[in-house]
CSV table of C-alpha atoms in Angstrom, one decimal:
chain,number,residue,atom,x,y,z
A,1,UNK,CA,12.8,-24.5,10.6
A,2,UNK,CA,13.5,-28.1,9.6
A,3,UNK,CA,11.5,-30.4,7.4
A,4,UNK,CA,9.8,-30.5,4.0
A,5,UNK,CA,7.1,-28.0,3.0
A,6,UNK,CA,5.1,-28.4,-0.2
A,7,UNK,CA,4.7,-25.1,-2.1
A,8,UNK,CA,1.8,-25.8,-4.3
A,9,UNK,CA,1.8,-22.3,-5.8
A,10,UNK,CA,5.3,-23.1,-7.3
A,11,UNK,CA,4.7,-26.9,-7.7
A,12,UNK,CA,7.7,-27.5,-5.5
A,13,UNK,CA,8.8,-29.0,-2.3
A,14,UNK,CA,11.0,-26.8,0.0
A,15,UNK,CA,13.5,-28.9,2.0
A,16,UNK,CA,14.6,-27.0,5.1
A,17,UNK,CA,17.4,-29.2,6.5
A,18,UNK,CA,20.2,-28.4,4.1
A,19,UNK,CA,21.9,-25.2,5.3
A,20,UNK,CA,25.5,-26.4,5.8
A,21,UNK,CA,26.7,-23.1,7.2
A,22,UNK,CA,29.8,-23.5,5.1
A,23,UNK,CA,29.1,-21.6,1.9
A,24,UNK,CA,26.3,-21.0,-0.5
A,25,UNK,CA,28.0,-23.0,-3.2
A,26,UNK,CA,27.9,-26.1,-1.0
A,27,UNK,CA,24.2,-25.4,-0.1
A,28,UNK,CA,23.5,-25.3,-3.8
A,29,UNK,CA,25.4,-28.5,-4.4
A,30,UNK,CA,23.5,-30.3,-1.6
A,31,UNK,CA,20.2,-29.0,-3.1
A,32,UNK,CA,21.2,-30.3,-6.6
A,33,UNK,CA,22.0,-33.7,-5.1
A,34,UNK,CA,18.7,-33.9,-3.2
A,35,UNK,CA,16.7,-32.9,-6.2
A,36,UNK,CA,18.4,-35.5,-8.4
A,37,UNK,CA,18.2,-38.2,-5.7
A,38,UNK,CA,14.5,-37.5,-5.1
A,39,UNK,CA,13.9,-37.6,-8.8
A,40,UNK,CA,15.6,-41.0,-9.0
A,41,UNK,CA,13.9,-42.4,-6.0
A,42,UNK,CA,10.5,-41.2,-7.1
A,43,UNK,CA,10.9,-42.9,-10.4
A,44,UNK,CA,11.8,-46.2,-8.8
A,45,UNK,CA,8.9,-46.0,-6.3
A,46,UNK,CA,6.4,-45.2,-9.1
A,47,UNK,CA,7.7,-48.0,-11.2
A,48,UNK,CA,7.3,-50.4,-8.4
A,49,UNK,CA,11.1,-51.2,-8.3
A,50,UNK,CA,11.5,-50.3,-4.6
A,51,UNK,CA,9.1,-50.3,-1.7
A,52,UNK,CA,9.2,-47.5,0.8
A,53,UNK,CA,10.8,-48.6,4.0
A,54,UNK,CA,8.8,-48.6,7.3
A,55,UNK,CA,8.8,-45.2,9.0
A,56,UNK,CA,10.5,-46.8,12.1
A,57,UNK,CA,13.4,-47.9,10.0
A,58,UNK,CA,13.9,-44.5,8.6
A,59,UNK,CA,13.8,-42.9,12.1
A,60,UNK,CA,16.4,-45.4,13.3
A,61,UNK,CA,18.7,-44.6,10.4
A,62,UNK,CA,18.2,-40.9,10.9
A,63,UNK,CA,19.1,-41.2,14.6
A,64,UNK,CA,22.1,-43.3,13.8
A,65,UNK,CA,23.5,-40.7,11.4
A,66,UNK,CA,22.9,-37.9,13.9
A,67,UNK,CA,24.9,-39.9,16.4
A,68,UNK,CA,27.6,-41.3,14.2
A,69,UNK,CA,27.7,-39.2,11.0
A,70,UNK,CA,28.7,-40.8,7.8
A,71,UNK,CA,30.2,-43.8,9.7
A,72,UNK,CA,26.7,-44.8,11.0
A,73,UNK,CA,25.5,-48.3,10.3
A,74,UNK,CA,22.1,-48.0,8.7
A,75,UNK,CA,19.4,-50.4,7.4
A,76,UNK,CA,18.6,-48.4,4.3
A,77,UNK,CA,16.8,-51.4,2.8
A,78,UNK,CA,16.0,-49.5,-0.4
A,79,UNK,CA,19.7,-49.1,-1.4
A,80,UNK,CA,22.2,-51.6,-2.7
A,81,UNK,CA,25.3,-51.4,-0.5
A,82,UNK,CA,27.8,-53.7,1.1
A,83,UNK,CA,26.2,-54.9,4.3
A,84,UNK,CA,27.5,-56.4,7.6
A,85,UNK,CA,26.3,-59.6,9.3
A,86,UNK,CA,23.4,-57.6,10.8
A,87,UNK,CA,22.2,-56.4,7.4
A,88,UNK,CA,23.5,-52.8,8.0
A,89,UNK,CA,25.6,-50.7,5.7
A,90,UNK,CA,27.8,-47.7,6.4
A,91,UNK,CA,25.9,-44.5,5.7
A,92,UNK,CA,28.8,-43.3,3.5
A,93,UNK,CA,28.4,-46.3,1.3
A,94,UNK,CA,24.6,-45.6,0.9
A,95,UNK,CA,25.4,-42.0,0.1
A,96,UNK,CA,27.9,-43.2,-2.6
A,97,UNK,CA,25.2,-45.4,-4.1
A,98,UNK,CA,22.6,-42.6,-4.0
A,99,UNK,CA,25.1,-40.2,-5.6
A,100,UNK,CA,25.8,-42.6,-8.4
A,101,UNK,CA,22.1,-42.8,-9.2
A,102,UNK,CA,21.6,-39.0,-8.8
A,103,UNK,CA,24.3,-38.4,-11.4
A,104,UNK,CA,22.1,-40.3,-13.9
A,105,UNK,CA,19.1,-37.9,-13.3
A,106,UNK,CA,20.9,-34.6,-12.6
A,107,UNK,CA,20.9,-31.8,-15.1
A,108,UNK,CA,24.1,-31.2,-17.0
A,109,UNK,CA,24.7,-27.9,-15.3
A,110,UNK,CA,24.6,-29.7,-11.9
A,111,UNK,CA,27.5,-32.1,-12.6
A,112,UNK,CA,30.2,-29.9,-11.0
A,113,UNK,CA,27.9,-29.6,-7.9
A,114,UNK,CA,27.6,-33.3,-7.7
A,115,UNK,CA,31.4,-33.7,-7.7
A,116,UNK,CA,31.5,-31.4,-4.8
A,117,UNK,CA,28.9,-33.5,-3.0
A,118,UNK,CA,31.1,-36.6,-3.7
A,119,UNK,CA,34.0,-34.9,-2.0
A,120,UNK,CA,31.8,-34.2,1.1
A,121,UNK,CA,30.6,-37.8,1.1
A,122,UNK,CA,34.3,-38.9,1.2
A,123,UNK,CA,35.6,-36.4,3.7
A,124,UNK,CA,32.5,-36.1,5.9
A,125,UNK,CA,30.1,-33.4,6.9
A,126,UNK,CA,31.3,-30.1,8.1
A,127,UNK,CA,30.9,-31.1,11.7
A,128,UNK,CA,32.9,-34.3,11.1
A,129,UNK,CA,35.7,-32.4,9.4
A,130,UNK,CA,35.8,-29.8,12.2
A,131,UNK,CA,36.0,-32.6,14.8
A,132,UNK,CA,38.8,-34.3,12.8
A,133,UNK,CA,40.7,-31.0,12.6
A,134,UNK,CA,40.4,-30.3,16.3
A,135,UNK,CA,40.9,-33.9,17.4
A,136,UNK,CA,44.7,-33.5,17.4
A,137,UNK,CA,44.2,-30.7,20.0
A,138,UNK,CA,42.0,-32.7,22.3
A,139,UNK,CA,44.7,-33.2,25.0
A,140,UNK,CA,46.1,-29.6,24.6
A,141,UNK,CA,45.5,-27.0,27.3
A,142,UNK,CA,42.2,-25.1,27.3
A,143,UNK,CA,44.0,-22.1,25.8
A,144,UNK,CA,45.6,-24.1,23.0
A,145,UNK,CA,42.3,-25.8,22.2
A,146,UNK,CA,40.4,-22.6,22.2
A,147,UNK,CA,43.0,-21.0,19.8
A,148,UNK,CA,42.8,-24.0,17.5
A,149,UNK,CA,39.0,-23.8,17.4
A,150,UNK,CA,39.2,-20.0,16.8
A,151,UNK,CA,41.5,-20.6,13.8
A,152,UNK,CA,39.0,-23.1,12.4
A,153,UNK,CA,36.1,-20.8,12.7
A,154,UNK,CA,38.0,-17.9,11.3
A,155,UNK,CA,38.8,-20.1,8.2
A,156,UNK,CA,35.1,-21.0,8.1
A,157,UNK,CA,34.1,-17.3,8.1
A,158,UNK,CA,36.6,-16.7,5.3
A,159,UNK,CA,35.1,-19.6,3.3
A,160,UNK,CA,31.6,-18.3,3.8
A,161,UNK,CA,32.7,-14.8,2.5
A,162,UNK,CA,34.6,-16.3,-0.5
A,163,UNK,CA,31.8,-18.8,-1.2
A,164,UNK,CA,34.2,-21.7,-1.2
A,165,UNK,CA,34.0,-24.9,0.8
A,166,UNK,CA,36.3,-25.3,3.8
A,167,UNK,CA,39.4,-27.3,3.0
A,168,UNK,CA,40.0,-28.3,6.6
A,169,UNK,CA,40.0,-32.0,5.7
A,170,UNK,CA,40.7,-32.5,2.0
A,171,UNK,CA,37.6,-30.8,0.5
């Protein structure tokens, strides 16, 4: 189940797109980031400091990040980020800007979680890190590639059990 569901009985919004499949600690870090980022964005919208972008722009940005990950070029008109000649910014730069703002609204007990999110922003999502780890085996034999992938997924299982992020690419 993906999406956002309002839970009026708890005065909360449940976001169902954040299961990283890496470890619970990282899921909690992403949740803390999203909560703080939404708090920041909500304040700016209510204060009239930013205007919500058109739905079509958000859909284009979403599709670009699905396709290209944190290297995607996005419009993200509601964020200050270095832009190219087409007015697009790298998704990673937008995430950095959002993280800087989220740090201002996050609770003190979430600071360590936000540092973990910062490392994910810099090193890429789990799928990006897995791809990077396996890229050096792309021309290997099927057996060698399969063994390399098996090692990565064994490490991921160990990380899930230990509740620690995978260090496959600098995390």
